Coordinates of C-alpha atoms and ligand atoms in Angstrom, one line a residue:
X202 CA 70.3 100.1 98.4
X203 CA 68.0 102.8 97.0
X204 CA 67.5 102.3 92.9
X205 CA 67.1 104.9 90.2
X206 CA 67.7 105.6 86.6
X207 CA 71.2 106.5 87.2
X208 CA 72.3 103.9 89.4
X209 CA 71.9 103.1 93.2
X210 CA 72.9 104.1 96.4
X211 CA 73.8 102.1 99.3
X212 CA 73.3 102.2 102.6
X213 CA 76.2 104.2 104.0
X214 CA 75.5 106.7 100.4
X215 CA 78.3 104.5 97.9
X216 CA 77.4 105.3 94.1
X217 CA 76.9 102.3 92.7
X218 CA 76.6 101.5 89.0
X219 CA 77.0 99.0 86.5
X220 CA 79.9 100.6 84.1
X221 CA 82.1 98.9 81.2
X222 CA 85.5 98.7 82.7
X223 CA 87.1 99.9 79.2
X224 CA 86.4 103.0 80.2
X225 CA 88.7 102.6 83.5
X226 CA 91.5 101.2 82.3
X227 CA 94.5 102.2 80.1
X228 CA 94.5 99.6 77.2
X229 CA 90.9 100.1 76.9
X230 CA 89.5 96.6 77.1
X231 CA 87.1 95.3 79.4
X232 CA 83.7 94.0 80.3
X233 CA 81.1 95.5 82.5
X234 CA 80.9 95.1 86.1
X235 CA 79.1 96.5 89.1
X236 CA 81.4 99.5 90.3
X237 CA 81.3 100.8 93.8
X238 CA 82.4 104.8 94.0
X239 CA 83.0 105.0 97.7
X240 CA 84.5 108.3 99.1
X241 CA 84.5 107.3 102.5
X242 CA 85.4 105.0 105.5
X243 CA 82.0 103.8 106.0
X244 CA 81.5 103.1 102.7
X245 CA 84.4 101.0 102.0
X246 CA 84.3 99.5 105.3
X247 CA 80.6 98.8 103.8
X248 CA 81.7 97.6 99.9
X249 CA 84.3 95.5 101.5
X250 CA 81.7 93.0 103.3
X251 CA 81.2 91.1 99.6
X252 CA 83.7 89.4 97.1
X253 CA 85.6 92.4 95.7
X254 CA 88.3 93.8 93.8
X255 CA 89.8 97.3 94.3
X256 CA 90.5 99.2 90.6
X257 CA 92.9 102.0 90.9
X258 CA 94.1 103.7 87.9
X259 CA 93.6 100.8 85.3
X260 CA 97.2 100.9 84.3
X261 CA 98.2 97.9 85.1
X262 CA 95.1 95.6 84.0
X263 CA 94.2 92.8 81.6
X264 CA 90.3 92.8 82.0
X265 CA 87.8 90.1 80.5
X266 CA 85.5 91.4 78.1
X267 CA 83.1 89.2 79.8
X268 CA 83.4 91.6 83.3
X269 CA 83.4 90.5 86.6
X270 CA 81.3 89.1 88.3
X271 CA 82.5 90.9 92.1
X272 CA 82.1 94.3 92.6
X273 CA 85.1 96.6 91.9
X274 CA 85.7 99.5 94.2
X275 CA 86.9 103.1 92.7
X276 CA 88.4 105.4 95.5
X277 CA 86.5 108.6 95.2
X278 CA 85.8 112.2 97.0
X279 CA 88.1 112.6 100.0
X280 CA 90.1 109.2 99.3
X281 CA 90.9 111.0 96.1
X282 CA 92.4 113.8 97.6
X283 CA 95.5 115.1 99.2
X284 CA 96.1 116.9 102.4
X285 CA 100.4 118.6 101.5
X286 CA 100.3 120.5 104.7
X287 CA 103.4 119.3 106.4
X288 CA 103.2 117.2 110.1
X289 CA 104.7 119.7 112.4
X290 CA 104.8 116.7 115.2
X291 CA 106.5 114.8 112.5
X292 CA 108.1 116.8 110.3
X293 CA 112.2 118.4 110.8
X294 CA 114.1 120.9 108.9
X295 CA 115.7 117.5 106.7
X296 CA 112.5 115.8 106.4
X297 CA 108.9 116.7 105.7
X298 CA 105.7 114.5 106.5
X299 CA 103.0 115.2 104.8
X300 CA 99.4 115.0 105.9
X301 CA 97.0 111.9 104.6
X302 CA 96.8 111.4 100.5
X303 CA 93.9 109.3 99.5
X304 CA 94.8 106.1 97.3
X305 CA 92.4 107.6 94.9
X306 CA 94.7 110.3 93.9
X307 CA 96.1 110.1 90.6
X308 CA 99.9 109.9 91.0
X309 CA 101.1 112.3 87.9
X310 CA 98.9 115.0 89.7
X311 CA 100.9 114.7 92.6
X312 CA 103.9 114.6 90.9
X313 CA 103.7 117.8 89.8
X314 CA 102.2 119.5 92.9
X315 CA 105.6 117.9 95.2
X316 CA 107.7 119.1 92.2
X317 CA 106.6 122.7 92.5
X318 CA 106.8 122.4 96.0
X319 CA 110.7 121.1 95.6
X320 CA 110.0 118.2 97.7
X321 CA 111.7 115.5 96.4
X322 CA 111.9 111.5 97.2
X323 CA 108.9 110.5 94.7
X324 CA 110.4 112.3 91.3
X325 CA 111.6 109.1 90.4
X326 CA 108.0 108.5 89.8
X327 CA 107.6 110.5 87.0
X328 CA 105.3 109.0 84.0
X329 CA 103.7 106.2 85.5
X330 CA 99.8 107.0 85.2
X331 CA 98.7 105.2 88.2
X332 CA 96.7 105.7 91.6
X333 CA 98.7 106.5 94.5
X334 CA 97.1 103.4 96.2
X335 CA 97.8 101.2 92.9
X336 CA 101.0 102.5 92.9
X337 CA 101.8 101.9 96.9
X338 CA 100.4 98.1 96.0
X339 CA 102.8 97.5 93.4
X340 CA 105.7 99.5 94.7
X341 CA 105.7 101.0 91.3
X342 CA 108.6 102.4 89.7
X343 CA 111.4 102.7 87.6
X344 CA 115.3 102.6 88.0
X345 CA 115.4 106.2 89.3
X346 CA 113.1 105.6 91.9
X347 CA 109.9 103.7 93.6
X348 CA 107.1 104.5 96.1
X349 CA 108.6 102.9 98.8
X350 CA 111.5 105.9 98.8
X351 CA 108.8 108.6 99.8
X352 CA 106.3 106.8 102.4
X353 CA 105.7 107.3 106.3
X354 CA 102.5 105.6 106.9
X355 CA 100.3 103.3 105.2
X356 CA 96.6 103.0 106.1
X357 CA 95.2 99.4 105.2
X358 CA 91.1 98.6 104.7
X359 CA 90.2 95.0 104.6
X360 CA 87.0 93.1 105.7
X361 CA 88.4 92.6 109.5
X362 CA 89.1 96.6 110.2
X363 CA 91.5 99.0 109.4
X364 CA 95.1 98.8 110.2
X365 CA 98.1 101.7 110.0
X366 CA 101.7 100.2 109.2
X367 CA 105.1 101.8 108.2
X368 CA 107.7 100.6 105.6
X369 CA 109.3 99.1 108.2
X370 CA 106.4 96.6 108.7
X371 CA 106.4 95.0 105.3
X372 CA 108.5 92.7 103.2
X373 CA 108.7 95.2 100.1
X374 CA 110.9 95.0 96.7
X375 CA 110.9 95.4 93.3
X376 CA 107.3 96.2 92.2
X377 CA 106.4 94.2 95.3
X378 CA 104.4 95.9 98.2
X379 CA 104.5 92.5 100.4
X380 CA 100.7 93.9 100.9
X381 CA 98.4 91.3 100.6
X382 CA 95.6 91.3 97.5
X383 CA 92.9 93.1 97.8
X384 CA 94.0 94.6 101.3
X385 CA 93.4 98.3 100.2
X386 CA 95.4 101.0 100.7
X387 CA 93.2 103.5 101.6
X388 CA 95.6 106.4 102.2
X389 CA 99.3 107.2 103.0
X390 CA 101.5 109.7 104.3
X391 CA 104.4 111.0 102.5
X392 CA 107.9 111.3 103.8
X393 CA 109.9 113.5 101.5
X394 CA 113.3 115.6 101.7
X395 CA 113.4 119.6 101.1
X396 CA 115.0 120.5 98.0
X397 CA 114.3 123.4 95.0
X398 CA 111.8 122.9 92.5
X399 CA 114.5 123.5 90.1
X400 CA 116.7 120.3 91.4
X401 CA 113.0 118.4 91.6
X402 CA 112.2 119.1 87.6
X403 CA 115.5 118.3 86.6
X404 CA 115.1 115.0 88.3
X405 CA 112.1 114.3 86.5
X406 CA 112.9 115.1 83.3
X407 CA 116.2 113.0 83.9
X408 CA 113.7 109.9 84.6
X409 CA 111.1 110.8 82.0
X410 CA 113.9 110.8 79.5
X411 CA 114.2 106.5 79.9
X412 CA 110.0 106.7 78.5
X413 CA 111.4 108.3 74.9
X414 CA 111.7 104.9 73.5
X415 CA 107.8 104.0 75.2
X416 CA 104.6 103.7 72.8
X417 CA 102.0 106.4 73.0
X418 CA 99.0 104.1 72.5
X419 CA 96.5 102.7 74.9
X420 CA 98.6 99.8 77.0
X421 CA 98.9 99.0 80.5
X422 CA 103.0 99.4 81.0
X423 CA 105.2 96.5 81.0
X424 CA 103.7 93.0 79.9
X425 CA 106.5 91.0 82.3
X426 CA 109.2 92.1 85.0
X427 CA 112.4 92.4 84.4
X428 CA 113.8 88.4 84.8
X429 CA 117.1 88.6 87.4
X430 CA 117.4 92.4 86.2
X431 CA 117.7 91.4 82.0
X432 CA 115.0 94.0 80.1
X433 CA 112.1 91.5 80.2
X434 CA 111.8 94.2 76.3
X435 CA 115.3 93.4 75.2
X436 CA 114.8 89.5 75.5
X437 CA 111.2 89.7 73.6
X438 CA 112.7 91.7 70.7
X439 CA 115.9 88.9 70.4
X440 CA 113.1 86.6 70.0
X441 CA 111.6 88.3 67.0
X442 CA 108.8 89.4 68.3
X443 CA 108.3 93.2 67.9
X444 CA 105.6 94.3 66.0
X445 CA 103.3 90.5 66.1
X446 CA 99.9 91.4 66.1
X447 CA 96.5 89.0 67.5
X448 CA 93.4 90.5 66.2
X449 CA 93.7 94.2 67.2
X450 CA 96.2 94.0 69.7
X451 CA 100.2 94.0 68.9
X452 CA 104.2 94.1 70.5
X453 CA 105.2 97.6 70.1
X454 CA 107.5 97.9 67.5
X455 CA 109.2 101.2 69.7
X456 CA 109.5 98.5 72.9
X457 CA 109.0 95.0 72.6
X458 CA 107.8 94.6 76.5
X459 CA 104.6 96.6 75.6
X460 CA 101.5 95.1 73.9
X461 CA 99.2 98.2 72.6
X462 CA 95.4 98.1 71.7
X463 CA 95.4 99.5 67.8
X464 CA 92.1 99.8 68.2
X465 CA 88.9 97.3 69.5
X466 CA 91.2 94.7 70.7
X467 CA 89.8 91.8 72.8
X468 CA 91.3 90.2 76.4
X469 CA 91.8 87.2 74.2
X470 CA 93.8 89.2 71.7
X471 CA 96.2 90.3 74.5
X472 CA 96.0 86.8 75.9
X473 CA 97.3 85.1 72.6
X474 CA 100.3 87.8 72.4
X475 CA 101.3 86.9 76.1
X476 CA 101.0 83.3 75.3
X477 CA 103.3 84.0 72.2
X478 CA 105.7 85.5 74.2
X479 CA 106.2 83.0 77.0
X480 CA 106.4 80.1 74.4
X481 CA 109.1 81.9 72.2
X482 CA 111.4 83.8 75.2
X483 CA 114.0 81.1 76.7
X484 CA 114.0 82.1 80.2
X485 CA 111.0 82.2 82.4
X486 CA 109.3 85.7 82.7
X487 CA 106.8 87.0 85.6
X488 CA 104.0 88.9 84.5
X489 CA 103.4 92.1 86.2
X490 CA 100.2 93.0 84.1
X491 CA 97.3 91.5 86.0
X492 CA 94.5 89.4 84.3
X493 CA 91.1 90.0 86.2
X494 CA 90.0 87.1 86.3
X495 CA 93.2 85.4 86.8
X496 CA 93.9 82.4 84.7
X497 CA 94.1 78.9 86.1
Ligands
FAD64 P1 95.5 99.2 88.8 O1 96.1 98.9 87.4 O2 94.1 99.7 88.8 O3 95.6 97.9 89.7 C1 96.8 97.1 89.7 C2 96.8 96.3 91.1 O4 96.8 97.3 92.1 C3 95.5 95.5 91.3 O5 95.8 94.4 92.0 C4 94.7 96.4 92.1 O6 93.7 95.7 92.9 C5 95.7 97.0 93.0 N1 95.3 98.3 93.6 C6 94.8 99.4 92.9 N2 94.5 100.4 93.8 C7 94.8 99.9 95.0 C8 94.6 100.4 96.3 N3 94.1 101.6 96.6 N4 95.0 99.6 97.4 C9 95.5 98.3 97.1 N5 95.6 97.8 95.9 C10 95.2 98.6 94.9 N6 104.8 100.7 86.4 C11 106.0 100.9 86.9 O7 106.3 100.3 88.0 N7 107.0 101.7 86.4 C12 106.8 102.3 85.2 O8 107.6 103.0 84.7 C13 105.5 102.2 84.6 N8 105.2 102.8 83.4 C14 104.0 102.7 82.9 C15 103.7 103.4 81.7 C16 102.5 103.3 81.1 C17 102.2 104.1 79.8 C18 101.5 102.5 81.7 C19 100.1 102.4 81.1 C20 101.8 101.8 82.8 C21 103.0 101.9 83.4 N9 103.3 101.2 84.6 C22 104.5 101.4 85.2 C23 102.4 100.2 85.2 C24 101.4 100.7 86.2 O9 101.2 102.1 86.1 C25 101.8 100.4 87.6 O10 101.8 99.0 87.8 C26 100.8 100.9 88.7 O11 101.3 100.6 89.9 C27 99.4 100.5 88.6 O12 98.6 101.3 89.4 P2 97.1 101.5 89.2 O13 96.6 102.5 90.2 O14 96.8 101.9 87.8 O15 96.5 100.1 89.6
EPU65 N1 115.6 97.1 74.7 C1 115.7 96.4 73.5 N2 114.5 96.2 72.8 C2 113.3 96.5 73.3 C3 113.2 97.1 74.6 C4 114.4 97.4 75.2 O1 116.8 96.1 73.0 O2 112.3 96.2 72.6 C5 116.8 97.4 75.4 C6 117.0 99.0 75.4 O3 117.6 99.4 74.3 C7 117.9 99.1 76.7 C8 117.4 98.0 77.6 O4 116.7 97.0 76.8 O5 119.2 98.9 76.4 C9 116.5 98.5 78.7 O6 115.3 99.1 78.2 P1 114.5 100.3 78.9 O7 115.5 101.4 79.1 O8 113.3 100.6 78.1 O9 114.1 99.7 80.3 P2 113.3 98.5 80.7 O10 114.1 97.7 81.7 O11 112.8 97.7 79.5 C10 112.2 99.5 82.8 C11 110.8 99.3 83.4 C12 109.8 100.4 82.9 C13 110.3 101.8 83.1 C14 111.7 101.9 82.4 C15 112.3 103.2 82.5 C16 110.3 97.0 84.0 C17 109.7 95.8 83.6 N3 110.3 98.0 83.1 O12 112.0 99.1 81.4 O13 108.6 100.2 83.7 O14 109.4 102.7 82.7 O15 112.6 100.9 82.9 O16 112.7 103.5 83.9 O17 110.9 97.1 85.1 C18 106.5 99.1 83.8 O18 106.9 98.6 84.8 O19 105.3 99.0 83.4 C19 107.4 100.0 83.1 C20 107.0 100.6 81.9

């Protein structure tokens, strides 16, 4: 590891620094912790030989304000990048594969780019600010459409090597990948379906138009999944709940399955409206936020 001012370098060239992870994630809360920018194989196959987590787009994340203590990976430079060109071995007239997109790239981006293409499969998509590789992990979605609709290939980075798998090879579901933790999906190929860009855009503005009723503060999505189906939002607003505040943090008044940072709000804050939730609610609720650390 070289050492400057602005940070370090390791020995296959990661940027490494120590960073406030407020800054990465979408509710804005988090301590500091020592984040790894890799940009290529070597290097993760390098930040990957010590305890560590893999951050995508922060939109899905609880973080202490007292950090972390193992290093958190950021997918950077070519793993934050996307190769459109279609796989003429792969590729038909009904069904275009795309080249390799880095889990690094940020999903709305790509959105847009398939939409003016008039590729479709992924429109369902729309509005979820994620990574593509956070998004793969979760099998993120909505009920117009999920990940899992528009993948070929996934390539996998863990400690023992680096594996390629199809759809096919995993148990996946509702915001469920069946990829193991911190395996990380390092970059995917996209199967998608020839349409118009017209056809694609209406599409998207179809699914965007189920986000009208969604706060525009800083939050990380959905507090809990959907139990058996039931809006996890409708049964927290039955209980009364909309609008209870913890310190700075509060239940959207708009959508009572969203917890939104007024402002300087704590982990704890967001911890004691969780809590509040899942002692009020009747019926057992999932979370699909993720606390880093995780609570015993
Ligand atoms: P992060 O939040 O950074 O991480 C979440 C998990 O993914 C962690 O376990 C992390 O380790 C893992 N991960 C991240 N990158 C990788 C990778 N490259 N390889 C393997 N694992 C990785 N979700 C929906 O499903 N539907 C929605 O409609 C939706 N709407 C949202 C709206 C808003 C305003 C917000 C803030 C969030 C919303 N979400 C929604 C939640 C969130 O966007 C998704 O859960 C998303 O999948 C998180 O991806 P991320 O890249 O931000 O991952
Ligand atoms: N509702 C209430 N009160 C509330 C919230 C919702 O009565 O406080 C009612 C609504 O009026 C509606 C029903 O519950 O009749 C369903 O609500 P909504 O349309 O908002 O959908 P949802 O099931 O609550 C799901 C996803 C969202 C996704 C939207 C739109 C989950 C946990 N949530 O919300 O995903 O954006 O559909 O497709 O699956 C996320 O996962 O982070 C997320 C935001």
């Amino acid at each position: 590891m070289t050492t400057s001012a602005a940070g370090s370098v390791s020995r296959t060239g990661a940027r490494v620094e120590r960073l406030p992870l407020a800054r990465y994630t979408t509710l804005g809360v988090g301590g500091e912790a020592e984040v790894w920018f890799v940009s290529t194989h070597d290097q993760l196959n390098e930040a990957v030989q010590q305890p560590y987590r893999i951050l995508g787009g922060g939109s899905n994340l609880v973080i202490a304000d007292e950090g972390l203590s193992e290093r958190v990976i950021r997918l950077s430079g070519p793993l934050a990048e996307a190769d459109l060109t279609p796989d003429p071995s792969l590729s038909t007239p009904d069904q275009i594969v795309t080249g390799w997109v880095g889990g690094g790239v940020p999903l709305p981006g790509l959105i847009r780019r398939l939409q003016k293409l008039g590729w479709s499969n992924l429109e369902g998509t729309v509005g979820i600010p994620a990574q593509v590789g956070g998004a793969v992990w979760m099998n993120a979605g909505t009920r117009y459409g999920e990940m899992f609709d528009g993948l070929h290939t996934l390539e996998i980075v863990t400690p023992e090597g680096t594996r390629r798998v199809t759809p096919d090879d995993l148990k996946w579901g509702y915001r469920d990948s069946g990829i193991p933790r911190n395996h990380i999906v390092s970059r995917v190929r996209l199967k998608l379906r020839p349409s118009t860009p017209g056809a694609v855009l209406d599409a998207m503005n179809f699914a965007d138009e189920a986000r009208k009723g969604q706060p525009k503060m800083k939050t990380p999505g959905c507090a809990f999944k959907n139990p058996g189906g039931v809006s996890a939002g409708k049964l927290i607003d039955e209980a009364g709940l909309k609008g209870l505040r913890a310190g700075n943090a509060m239940i959207a008044p708009e959508h009572a399955n969203f917890i939104v940072n007024l402002g300087g709000a704590s982990s704890a804050d967001v911890h004691a409206l969780l809590d509040a939730i899942r002692s009020r609610v009747p019926v057992p609720m999932e979370l699909e936020y993720e606390l880093w650390p995780e609570q015993a």
